[in-house]
Amino acid sequence: MATPLLEARDISKRFGRLQALDRVSIALPRGRTLALVGDNGAGKSTLIKILAGLHQPDSGEIWFEHRRVRLESPTAARKMGIETVYQDLALVENMSIARNFFLGAEPSRRVGPVSVLDTAKMHLTAESYLREIGITSLTTAEKEIRLLSGGERQAISIARAMYFGAKVMILDEPTSQLSIKEARKVLDYVHDVNAQGLSTIFITHNLSHVYPVADIIVVLYHGRKVGEFLKGAADPDVIESLIVNGDADLADRVGGH
């Protein structure tokens, strides 16, 4: 496996009496997908919030591009190139694709002494970039977000992260509310961004979505890492057993670590 782009080393986090994470380590190589799986309360959300700069770990280290870093805020994480796409997507329903694409970073132009939004540039750039990365179903950036399907909304969020220079994209349950057809499209987008060198962490409850995209599968159970597998090294029954029972000895027996 290639040298990691992002590493979390022995990360622990406690909230009061709850040990949310207990010395969890993951390593994400460039251009690969790491699937983070586990039941509710396993620690997945806490780990990604630490990597997104929302929480600080109590102990452990985060390394990015071969140096130790401190992710003090979501802004700091984004500046490094770590972008998180949450389930709610943070899209504005009554705004266009173009406005959402550039939300918070809108280009402007001068009209005499006044600076105004450059809507033409926003539409042209959004449309051309969506085509460039293979999202051809959205032919116009004028369409409002409220009119899009769940898969198309995911596509907008993924494309926006890529355009603004993300190196690592964390996808929080990106297929949980989608139809089978739309989920397949999102999985295709993940393949496409990996091919372009962008790394992804894919959080999911759906094991059928892990296998098409994951190069590495990490299983969390009650805040501990109980299994890690390279692609094809474990069958779904083994991983499901780890998710439900947290049997780390089982992972060792079937080739995980």
PDB file of C-alpha atoms in Angstrom:
ATOM      1  CA  MET A   1       0.000   0.000   0.000  1.00  0.00           C
ATOM      2  CA  ALA A   2       1.228   3.506  -0.845  1.00  0.00           C
ATOM      3  CA  THR A   3       2.532   6.020   1.710  1.00  0.00           C
ATOM      4  CA  PRO A   4      -0.414   7.515   3.632  1.00  0.00           C
ATOM      5  CA  LEU A   5      -1.671  10.972   2.712  1.00  0.00           C
ATOM      6  CA  LEU A   6      -3.650  11.216   5.974  1.00  0.00           C
ATOM      7  CA  GLU A   7      -3.047   9.317   9.203  1.00  0.00           C
ATOM      8  CA  ALA A   8      -4.768   9.259  12.567  1.00  0.00           C
ATOM      9  CA  ARG A   9      -2.496   7.632  15.128  1.00  0.00           C
ATOM     10  CA  ASP A  10      -3.828   6.275  18.444  1.00  0.00           C
ATOM     11  CA  ILE A  11      -6.693   8.760  18.617  1.00  0.00           C
ATOM     12  CA  SER A  12      -8.672   8.783  21.876  1.00  0.00           C
ATOM     13  CA  LYS A  13     -11.641  10.951  22.787  1.00  0.00           C
ATOM     14  CA  ARG A  14     -13.862  10.973  25.861  1.00  0.00           C
ATOM     15  CA  PHE A  15     -17.132  12.837  26.434  1.00  0.00           C
ATOM     16  CA  GLY A  16     -17.741  12.771  30.189  1.00  0.00           C
ATOM     17  CA  ARG A  17     -17.958   9.102  31.146  1.00  0.00           C
ATOM     18  CA  LEU A  18     -18.278   7.935  27.541  1.00  0.00           C
ATOM     19  CA  GLN A  19     -15.082   6.708  25.878  1.00  0.00           C
ATOM     20  CA  ALA A  20     -16.012   7.576  22.279  1.00  0.00           C
ATOM     21  CA  LEU A  21     -12.650   6.547  20.799  1.00  0.00           C
ATOM     22  CA  ASP A  22      -9.932   4.384  22.324  1.00  0.00           C
ATOM     23  CA  ARG A  23      -6.556   4.544  20.541  1.00  0.00           C
ATOM     24  CA  VAL A  24      -7.941   4.315  17.022  1.00  0.00           C
ATOM     25  CA  SER A  25      -5.527   4.488  14.083  1.00  0.00           C
ATOM     26  CA  ILE A  26      -6.253   4.722  10.358  1.00  0.00           C
ATOM     27  CA  ALA A  27      -4.060   5.413   7.333  1.00  0.00           C
ATOM     28  CA  LEU A  28      -5.429   6.707   4.017  1.00  0.00           C
ATOM     29  CA  PRO A  29      -3.189   6.545   0.924  1.00  0.00           C
ATOM     30  CA  ARG A  30      -3.472   9.039  -1.922  1.00  0.00           C
ATOM     31  CA  GLY A  31      -6.117   8.195  -4.527  1.00  0.00           C
ATOM     32  CA  ARG A  32      -7.678   5.435  -2.423  1.00  0.00           C
ATOM     33  CA  THR A  33     -10.935   4.937  -0.527  1.00  0.00           C
ATOM     34  CA  LEU A  34     -11.089   3.877   3.103  1.00  0.00           C
ATOM     35  CA  ALA A  35     -14.490   2.626   4.231  1.00  0.00           C
ATOM     36  CA  LEU A  36     -15.257   3.262   7.897  1.00  0.00           C
ATOM     37  CA  VAL A  37     -17.983   0.909   9.107  1.00  0.00           C
ATOM     38  CA  GLY A  38     -19.630   0.192  12.429  1.00  0.00           C
ATOM     39  CA  ASP A  39     -22.975   0.309  14.185  1.00  0.00           C
ATOM     40  CA  ASN A  40     -24.469   3.371  15.882  1.00  0.00           C
ATOM     41  CA  GLY A  41     -22.193   4.411  18.742  1.00  0.00           C
ATOM     42  CA  ALA A  42     -19.144   2.766  17.206  1.00  0.00           C
ATOM     43  CA  GLY A  43     -17.215   6.047  17.060  1.00  0.00           C
ATOM     44  CA  LYS A  44     -17.389   6.782  13.325  1.00  0.00           C
ATOM     45  CA  SER A  45     -18.912  10.240  13.709  1.00  0.00           C
ATOM     46  CA  THR A  46     -16.472  11.240  16.446  1.00  0.00           C
ATOM     47  CA  LEU A  47     -13.493  10.207  14.342  1.00  0.00           C
ATOM     48  CA  ILE A  48     -14.601  12.093  11.241  1.00  0.00           C
ATOM     49  CA  LYS A  49     -15.424  15.184  13.318  1.00  0.00           C
ATOM     50  CA  ILE A  50     -11.861  15.106  14.643  1.00  0.00           C
ATOM     51  CA  LEU A  51     -10.511  14.805  11.095  1.00  0.00           C
ATOM     52  CA  ALA A  52     -12.839  17.647  10.031  1.00  0.00           C
ATOM     53  CA  GLY A  53     -11.575  19.927  12.819  1.00  0.00           C
ATOM     54  CA  LEU A  54     -14.844  19.963  14.786  1.00  0.00           C
ATOM     55  CA  HIS A  55     -13.443  18.095  17.817  1.00  0.00           C
ATOM     56  CA  GLN A  56      -9.962  17.924  19.284  1.00  0.00           C
ATOM     57  CA  PRO A  57      -8.639  14.498  20.333  1.00  0.00           C
ATOM     58  CA  ASP A  58      -7.708  13.946  23.984  1.00  0.00           C
ATOM     59  CA  SER A  59      -4.612  12.087  22.836  1.00  0.00           C
ATOM     60  CA  GLY A  60      -3.029  10.806  19.651  1.00  0.00           C
ATOM     61  CA  GLU A  61      -1.664  12.433  16.529  1.00  0.00           C
ATOM     62  CA  ILE A  62      -2.905  13.449  13.076  1.00  0.00           C
ATOM     63  CA  TRP A  63      -0.440  13.442  10.183  1.00  0.00           C
ATOM     64  CA  PHE A  64      -1.150  14.986   6.799  1.00  0.00           C
ATOM     65  CA  GLU A  65       1.231  14.972   3.837  1.00  0.00           C
ATOM     66  CA  HIS A  66       4.043  13.540   6.001  1.00  0.00           C
ATOM     67  CA  ARG A  67       3.859  16.112   8.803  1.00  0.00           C
ATOM     68  CA  ARG A  68       2.074  16.259  12.118  1.00  0.00           C
ATOM     69  CA  VAL A  69      -0.809  18.742  12.057  1.00  0.00           C
ATOM     70  CA  ARG A  70      -3.345  20.235  14.446  1.00  0.00           C
ATOM     71  CA  LEU A  71      -6.813  20.627  12.973  1.00  0.00           C
ATOM     72  CA  GLU A  72      -8.090  23.411  15.195  1.00  0.00           C
ATOM     73  CA  SER A  73     -11.252  24.149  13.205  1.00  0.00           C
ATOM     74  CA  PRO A  74     -13.193  23.110  10.084  1.00  0.00           C
ATOM     75  CA  THR A  75     -11.623  26.106   8.336  1.00  0.00           C
ATOM     76  CA  ALA A  76      -8.134  24.832   9.165  1.00  0.00           C
ATOM     77  CA  ALA A  77      -9.037  21.366   7.849  1.00  0.00           C
ATOM     78  CA  ARG A  78     -10.431  22.814   4.602  1.00  0.00           C
ATOM     79  CA  LYS A  79      -7.345  24.957   4.060  1.00  0.00           C
ATOM     80  CA  MET A  80      -5.227  21.805   4.244  1.00  0.00           C
ATOM     81  CA  GLY A  81      -7.516  20.091   1.747  1.00  0.00           C
ATOM     82  CA  ILE A  82      -9.757  17.975   3.999  1.00  0.00           C
ATOM     83  CA  GLU A  83     -13.401  18.450   3.023  1.00  0.00           C
ATOM     84  CA  THR A  84     -16.369  16.746   4.701  1.00  0.00           C
ATOM     85  CA  VAL A  85     -19.668  16.134   2.896  1.00  0.00           C
ATOM     86  CA  TYR A  86     -22.306  15.481   5.569  1.00  0.00           C
ATOM     87  CA  GLN A  87     -25.658  13.757   5.103  1.00  0.00           C
ATOM     88  CA  ASP A  88     -27.546  17.063   5.139  1.00  0.00           C
ATOM     89  CA  LEU A  89     -25.117  18.374   2.466  1.00  0.00           C
ATOM     90  CA  ALA A  90     -25.396  22.038   3.603  1.00  0.00           C
ATOM     91  CA  LEU A  91     -27.015  23.035   0.305  1.00  0.00           C
ATOM     92  CA  VAL A  92     -29.465  25.941   0.014  1.00  0.00           C
ATOM     93  CA  GLU A  93     -32.724  24.578  -1.400  1.00  0.00           C
ATOM     94  CA  ASN A  94     -33.990  27.692  -3.198  1.00  0.00           C
ATOM     95  CA  MET A  95     -30.654  28.633  -4.782  1.00  0.00           C
ATOM     96  CA  SER A  96     -29.338  27.428  -8.110  1.00  0.00           C
ATOM     97  CA  ILE A  97     -26.678  24.784  -8.662  1.00  0.00           C
ATOM     98  CA  ALA A  98     -24.222  27.546  -9.586  1.00  0.00           C
ATOM     99  CA  ARG A  99     -24.893  29.574  -6.423  1.00  0.00           C
ATOM    100  CA  ASN A 100     -24.484  26.465  -4.267  1.00  0.00           C
ATOM    101  CA  PHE A 101     -21.349  25.467  -6.144  1.00  0.00           C
ATOM    102  CA  PHE A 102     -19.685  28.787  -5.213  1.00  0.00           C
ATOM    103  CA  LEU A 103     -21.429  29.314  -1.863  1.00  0.00           C
ATOM    104  CA  GLY A 104     -19.115  31.422   0.295  1.00  0.00           C
ATOM    105  CA  ALA A 105     -16.610  31.927  -2.525  1.00  0.00           C
ATOM    106  CA  GLU A 106     -18.675  33.750  -5.158  1.00  0.00           C
ATOM    107  CA  PRO A 107     -16.736  35.468  -7.980  1.00  0.00           C
ATOM    108  CA  SER A 108     -17.539  39.113  -8.608  1.00  0.00           C
ATOM    109  CA  ARG A 109     -17.022  41.728 -11.317  1.00  0.00           C
ATOM    110  CA  ARG A 110     -16.914  45.491 -11.389  1.00  0.00           C
ATOM    111  CA  VAL A 111     -19.769  47.513 -12.813  1.00  0.00           C
ATOM    112  CA  GLY A 112     -18.520  51.064 -12.544  1.00  0.00           C
ATOM    113  CA  PRO A 113     -17.813  51.703  -8.852  1.00  0.00           C
ATOM    114  CA  VAL A 114     -19.894  48.710  -7.708  1.00  0.00           C
ATOM    115  CA  SER A 115     -18.874  45.055  -7.273  1.00  0.00           C
ATOM    116  CA  VAL A 116     -21.591  42.580  -8.314  1.00  0.00           C
ATOM    117  CA  LEU A 117     -21.866  38.789  -8.465  1.00  0.00           C
ATOM    118  CA  ASP A 118     -20.496  37.387 -11.712  1.00  0.00           C
ATOM    119  CA  THR A 119     -23.411  35.036 -12.321  1.00  0.00           C
ATOM    120  CA  ALA A 120     -22.368  34.274 -15.892  1.00  0.00           C
ATOM    121  CA  LYS A 121     -18.959  33.070 -14.712  1.00  0.00           C
ATOM    122  CA  MET A 122     -20.550  30.996 -11.937  1.00  0.00           C
ATOM    123  CA  HIS A 123     -22.916  29.234 -14.355  1.00  0.00           C
ATOM    124  CA  LEU A 124     -20.280  28.642 -17.022  1.00  0.00           C
ATOM    125  CA  THR A 125     -17.692  27.345 -14.563  1.00  0.00           C
ATOM    126  CA  ALA A 126     -20.104  25.067 -12.691  1.00  0.00           C
ATOM    127  CA  GLU A 127     -21.513  23.550 -15.880  1.00  0.00           C
ATOM    128  CA  SER A 128     -18.123  22.968 -17.498  1.00  0.00           C
ATOM    129  CA  TYR A 129     -16.617  21.472 -14.341  1.00  0.00           C
ATOM    130  CA  LEU A 130     -19.523  19.098 -13.804  1.00  0.00           C
ATOM    131  CA  ARG A 131     -19.098  17.882 -17.389  1.00  0.00           C
ATOM    132  CA  GLU A 132     -15.331  17.610 -16.931  1.00  0.00           C
ATOM    133  CA  ILE A 133     -15.625  15.192 -14.016  1.00  0.00           C
ATOM    134  CA  GLY A 134     -18.291  13.122 -15.753  1.00  0.00           C
ATOM    135  CA  ILE A 135     -21.521  14.448 -14.202  1.00  0.00           C
ATOM    136  CA  THR A 136     -23.453  14.795 -17.436  1.00  0.00           C
ATOM    137  CA  SER A 137     -27.030  14.528 -16.123  1.00  0.00           C
ATOM    138  CA  LEU A 138     -26.972  18.163 -14.946  1.00  0.00           C
ATOM    139  CA  THR A 139     -26.988  20.164 -18.176  1.00  0.00           C
ATOM    140  CA  THR A 140     -27.733  23.574 -16.668  1.00  0.00           C
ATOM    141  CA  ALA A 141     -26.442  25.209 -13.480  1.00  0.00           C
ATOM    142  CA  GLU A 142     -29.542  27.434 -13.303  1.00  0.00           C
ATOM    143  CA  LYS A 143     -31.670  24.640 -11.853  1.00  0.00           C
ATOM    144  CA  GLU A 144     -32.613  25.066  -8.183  1.00  0.00           C
ATOM    145  CA  ILE A 145     -31.313  22.535  -5.667  1.00  0.00           C
ATOM    146  CA  ARG A 146     -34.855  21.699  -4.483  1.00  0.00           C
ATOM    147  CA  LEU A 147     -35.560  20.201  -7.918  1.00  0.00           C
ATOM    148  CA  LEU A 148     -32.630  17.783  -7.825  1.00  0.00           C
ATOM    149  CA  SER A 149     -32.618  14.135  -6.830  1.00  0.00           C
ATOM    150  CA  GLY A 150     -30.602  12.901  -3.851  1.00  0.00           C
ATOM    151  CA  GLY A 151     -27.872  11.530  -6.102  1.00  0.00           C
ATOM    152  CA  GLU A 152     -27.592  14.810  -8.005  1.00  0.00           C
ATOM    153  CA  ARG A 153     -27.240  16.713  -4.731  1.00  0.00           C
ATOM    154  CA  GLN A 154     -24.409  14.417  -3.689  1.00  0.00           C
ATOM    155  CA  ALA A 155     -22.794  15.035  -7.077  1.00  0.00           C
ATOM    156  CA  ILE A 156     -22.906  18.816  -6.527  1.00  0.00           C
ATOM    157  CA  SER A 157     -21.278  18.521  -3.105  1.00  0.00           C
ATOM    158  CA  ILE A 158     -18.565  16.187  -4.406  1.00  0.00           C
ATOM    159  CA  ALA A 159     -17.857  18.390  -7.424  1.00  0.00           C
ATOM    160  CA  ARG A 160     -17.682  21.527  -5.266  1.00  0.00           C
ATOM    161  CA  ALA A 161     -15.150  19.903  -2.927  1.00  0.00           C
ATOM    162  CA  MET A 162     -13.002  18.825  -5.873  1.00  0.00           C
ATOM    163  CA  TYR A 163     -13.134  22.225  -7.579  1.00  0.00           C
ATOM    164  CA  PHE A 164     -11.945  24.040  -4.478  1.00  0.00           C
ATOM    165  CA  GLY A 165      -8.908  21.812  -4.099  1.00  0.00           C
ATOM    166  CA  ALA A 166      -9.866  19.023  -1.710  1.00  0.00           C
ATOM    167  CA  LYS A 167      -7.207  16.334  -1.319  1.00  0.00           C
ATOM    168  CA  VAL A 168      -9.224  14.210   1.112  1.00  0.00           C
ATOM    169  CA  MET A 169     -12.994  13.992   0.960  1.00  0.00           C
ATOM    170  CA  ILE A 170     -14.944  12.527   3.880  1.00  0.00           C
ATOM    171  CA  LEU A 171     -18.364  11.259   2.792  1.00  0.00           C
ATOM    172  CA  ASP A 172     -20.785  10.760   5.685  1.00  0.00           C
ATOM    173  CA  GLU A 173     -23.353   8.095   4.740  1.00  0.00           C
ATOM    174  CA  PRO A 174     -23.560   9.423   1.151  1.00  0.00           C
ATOM    175  CA  THR A 175     -25.907   6.680  -0.088  1.00  0.00           C
ATOM    176  CA  SER A 176     -28.147   6.170   2.957  1.00  0.00           C
ATOM    177  CA  GLN A 177     -31.225   7.934   1.556  1.00  0.00           C
ATOM    178  CA  LEU A 178     -30.778   7.108  -2.130  1.00  0.00           C
ATOM    179  CA  SER A 179     -32.405   4.625  -4.468  1.00  0.00           C
ATOM    180  CA  ILE A 180     -30.315   1.723  -5.749  1.00  0.00           C
ATOM    181  CA  LYS A 181     -29.780   3.496  -9.083  1.00  0.00           C
ATOM    182  CA  GLU A 182     -28.728   6.787  -7.473  1.00  0.00           C
ATOM    183  CA  ALA A 183     -26.475   5.032  -4.957  1.00  0.00           C
ATOM    184  CA  ARG A 184     -24.714   3.324  -7.867  1.00  0.00           C
ATOM    185  CA  LYS A 185     -24.074   6.726  -9.450  1.00  0.00           C
ATOM    186  CA  VAL A 186     -22.539   8.080  -6.261  1.00  0.00           C
ATOM    187  CA  LEU A 187     -20.284   5.031  -6.042  1.00  0.00           C
ATOM    188  CA  ASP A 188     -19.211   5.746  -9.623  1.00  0.00           C
ATOM    189  CA  TYR A 189     -18.352   9.319  -8.602  1.00  0.00           C
ATOM    190  CA  VAL A 190     -16.154   7.951  -5.820  1.00  0.00           C
ATOM    191  CA  HIS A 191     -14.318   5.792  -8.360  1.00  0.00           C
ATOM    192  CA  ASP A 192     -13.870   8.823 -10.602  1.00  0.00           C
ATOM    193  CA  VAL A 193     -12.433  11.087  -7.898  1.00  0.00           C
ATOM    194  CA  ASN A 194     -10.003   8.357  -6.830  1.00  0.00           C
ATOM    195  CA  ALA A 195      -8.819   8.098 -10.437  1.00  0.00           C
ATOM    196  CA  GLN A 196      -8.058  11.819 -10.309  1.00  0.00           C
ATOM    197  CA  GLY A 197      -5.893  11.375  -7.205  1.00  0.00           C
ATOM    198  CA  LEU A 198      -8.379  12.466  -4.546  1.00  0.00           C
ATOM    199  CA  SER A 199      -8.602  10.246  -1.453  1.00  0.00           C
ATOM    200  CA  THR A 200     -11.910   9.446   0.240  1.00  0.00           C
ATOM    201  CA  ILE A 201     -13.148   8.227   3.592  1.00  0.00           C
ATOM    202  CA  PHE A 202     -16.545   6.615   3.094  1.00  0.00           C
ATOM    203  CA  ILE A 203     -18.719   6.207   6.197  1.00  0.00           C
ATOM    204  CA  THR A 204     -21.592   3.780   5.735  1.00  0.00           C
ATOM    205  CA  HIS A 205     -23.896   1.242   7.352  1.00  0.00           C
ATOM    206  CA  ASN A 206     -24.490  -0.498   4.024  1.00  0.00           C
ATOM    207  CA  LEU A 207     -21.918  -3.216   3.426  1.00  0.00           C
ATOM    208  CA  SER A 208     -23.082  -3.722  -0.165  1.00  0.00           C
ATOM    209  CA  HIS A 209     -21.756  -0.217  -0.871  1.00  0.00           C
ATOM    210  CA  VAL A 210     -18.379  -0.917   0.740  1.00  0.00           C
ATOM    211  CA  TYR A 211     -17.102  -3.536  -1.648  1.00  0.00           C
ATOM    212  CA  PRO A 212     -17.407  -1.689  -4.981  1.00  0.00           C
ATOM    213  CA  VAL A 213     -15.383   1.303  -3.766  1.00  0.00           C
ATOM    214  CA  ALA A 214     -13.228   0.415  -0.759  1.00  0.00           C
ATOM    215  CA  ASP A 215      -9.500  -0.251  -0.959  1.00  0.00           C
ATOM    216  CA  ILE A 216      -9.364  -0.503   2.847  1.00  0.00           C
ATOM    217  CA  ILE A 217     -12.151  -1.409   5.278  1.00  0.00           C
ATOM    218  CA  VAL A 218     -11.869  -0.359   8.922  1.00  0.00           C
ATOM    219  CA  VAL A 219     -14.396  -1.665  11.461  1.00  0.00           C
ATOM    220  CA  LEU A 220     -15.107   0.255  14.679  1.00  0.00           C
ATOM    221  CA  TYR A 221     -16.934  -1.200  17.679  1.00  0.00           C
ATOM    222  CA  HIS A 222     -17.711   0.840  20.819  1.00  0.00           C
ATOM    223  CA  GLY A 223     -14.865   3.250  20.114  1.00  0.00           C
ATOM    224  CA  ARG A 224     -12.223   0.637  19.284  1.00  0.00           C
ATOM    225  CA  LYS A 225     -10.858  -0.515  15.957  1.00  0.00           C
ATOM    226  CA  VAL A 226     -11.582  -4.234  15.805  1.00  0.00           C
ATOM    227  CA  GLY A 227     -10.658  -4.964  12.199  1.00  0.00           C
ATOM    228  CA  GLU A 228      -8.869  -3.596   9.159  1.00  0.00           C
ATOM    229  CA  PHE A 229      -8.878  -5.337   5.778  1.00  0.00           C
ATOM    230  CA  LEU A 230      -7.477  -4.699   2.344  1.00  0.00           C
ATOM    231  CA  LYS A 231      -9.868  -5.034  -0.570  1.00  0.00           C
ATOM    232  CA  GLY A 232     -11.050  -8.620  -0.961  1.00  0.00           C
ATOM    233  CA  ALA A 233      -9.414  -9.875   2.243  1.00  0.00           C
ATOM    234  CA  ALA A 234     -12.649 -10.503   4.150  1.00  0.00           C
ATOM    235  CA  ASP A 235     -16.171 -11.489   3.206  1.00  0.00           C
ATOM    236  CA  PRO A 236     -19.276  -9.514   4.240  1.00  0.00           C
ATOM    237  CA  ASP A 237     -20.280 -12.097   6.852  1.00  0.00           C
ATOM    238  CA  VAL A 238     -17.015 -11.609   8.729  1.00  0.00           C
ATOM    239  CA  ILE A 239     -17.290  -7.825   8.654  1.00  0.00           C
ATOM    240  CA  GLU A 240     -20.932  -7.942   9.721  1.00  0.00           C
ATOM    241  CA  SER A 241     -19.969 -10.161  12.652  1.00  0.00           C
ATOM    242  CA  LEU A 242     -17.310  -7.649  13.686  1.00  0.00           C
ATOM    243  CA  ILE A 243     -19.794  -4.776  13.440  1.00  0.00           C
ATOM    244  CA  VAL A 244     -22.298  -6.611  15.650  1.00  0.00           C
ATOM    245  CA  ASN A 245     -20.001  -8.414  18.104  1.00  0.00           C
ATOM    246  CA  GLY A 246     -16.659  -6.589  17.959  1.00  0.00           C
ATOM    247  CA  ASP A 247     -14.654  -9.828  18.007  1.00  0.00           C
ATOM    248  CA  ALA A 248     -11.094  -8.626  17.303  1.00  0.00           C
ATOM    249  CA  ASP A 249      -9.813 -12.216  17.533  1.00  0.00           C
ATOM    250  CA  LEU A 250     -12.027 -13.068  14.559  1.00  0.00           C
ATOM    251  CA  ALA A 251     -10.352 -10.299  12.518  1.00  0.00           C
ATOM    252  CA  ASP A 252      -6.936 -11.774  13.303  1.00  0.00           C
ATOM    253  CA  ARG A 253      -8.070 -15.241  12.241  1.00  0.00           C
ATOM    254  CA  VAL A 254      -9.314 -14.073   8.840  1.00  0.00           C
ATOM    255  CA  GLY A 255      -6.405 -11.826   7.966  1.00  0.00           C
ATOM    256  CA  GLY A 256      -7.430  -8.437   9.295  1.00  0.00           C
ATOM    257  CA  HIS A 257      -5.448  -6.445  11.825  1.00  0.00           C
TER     258      HIS A 257
END
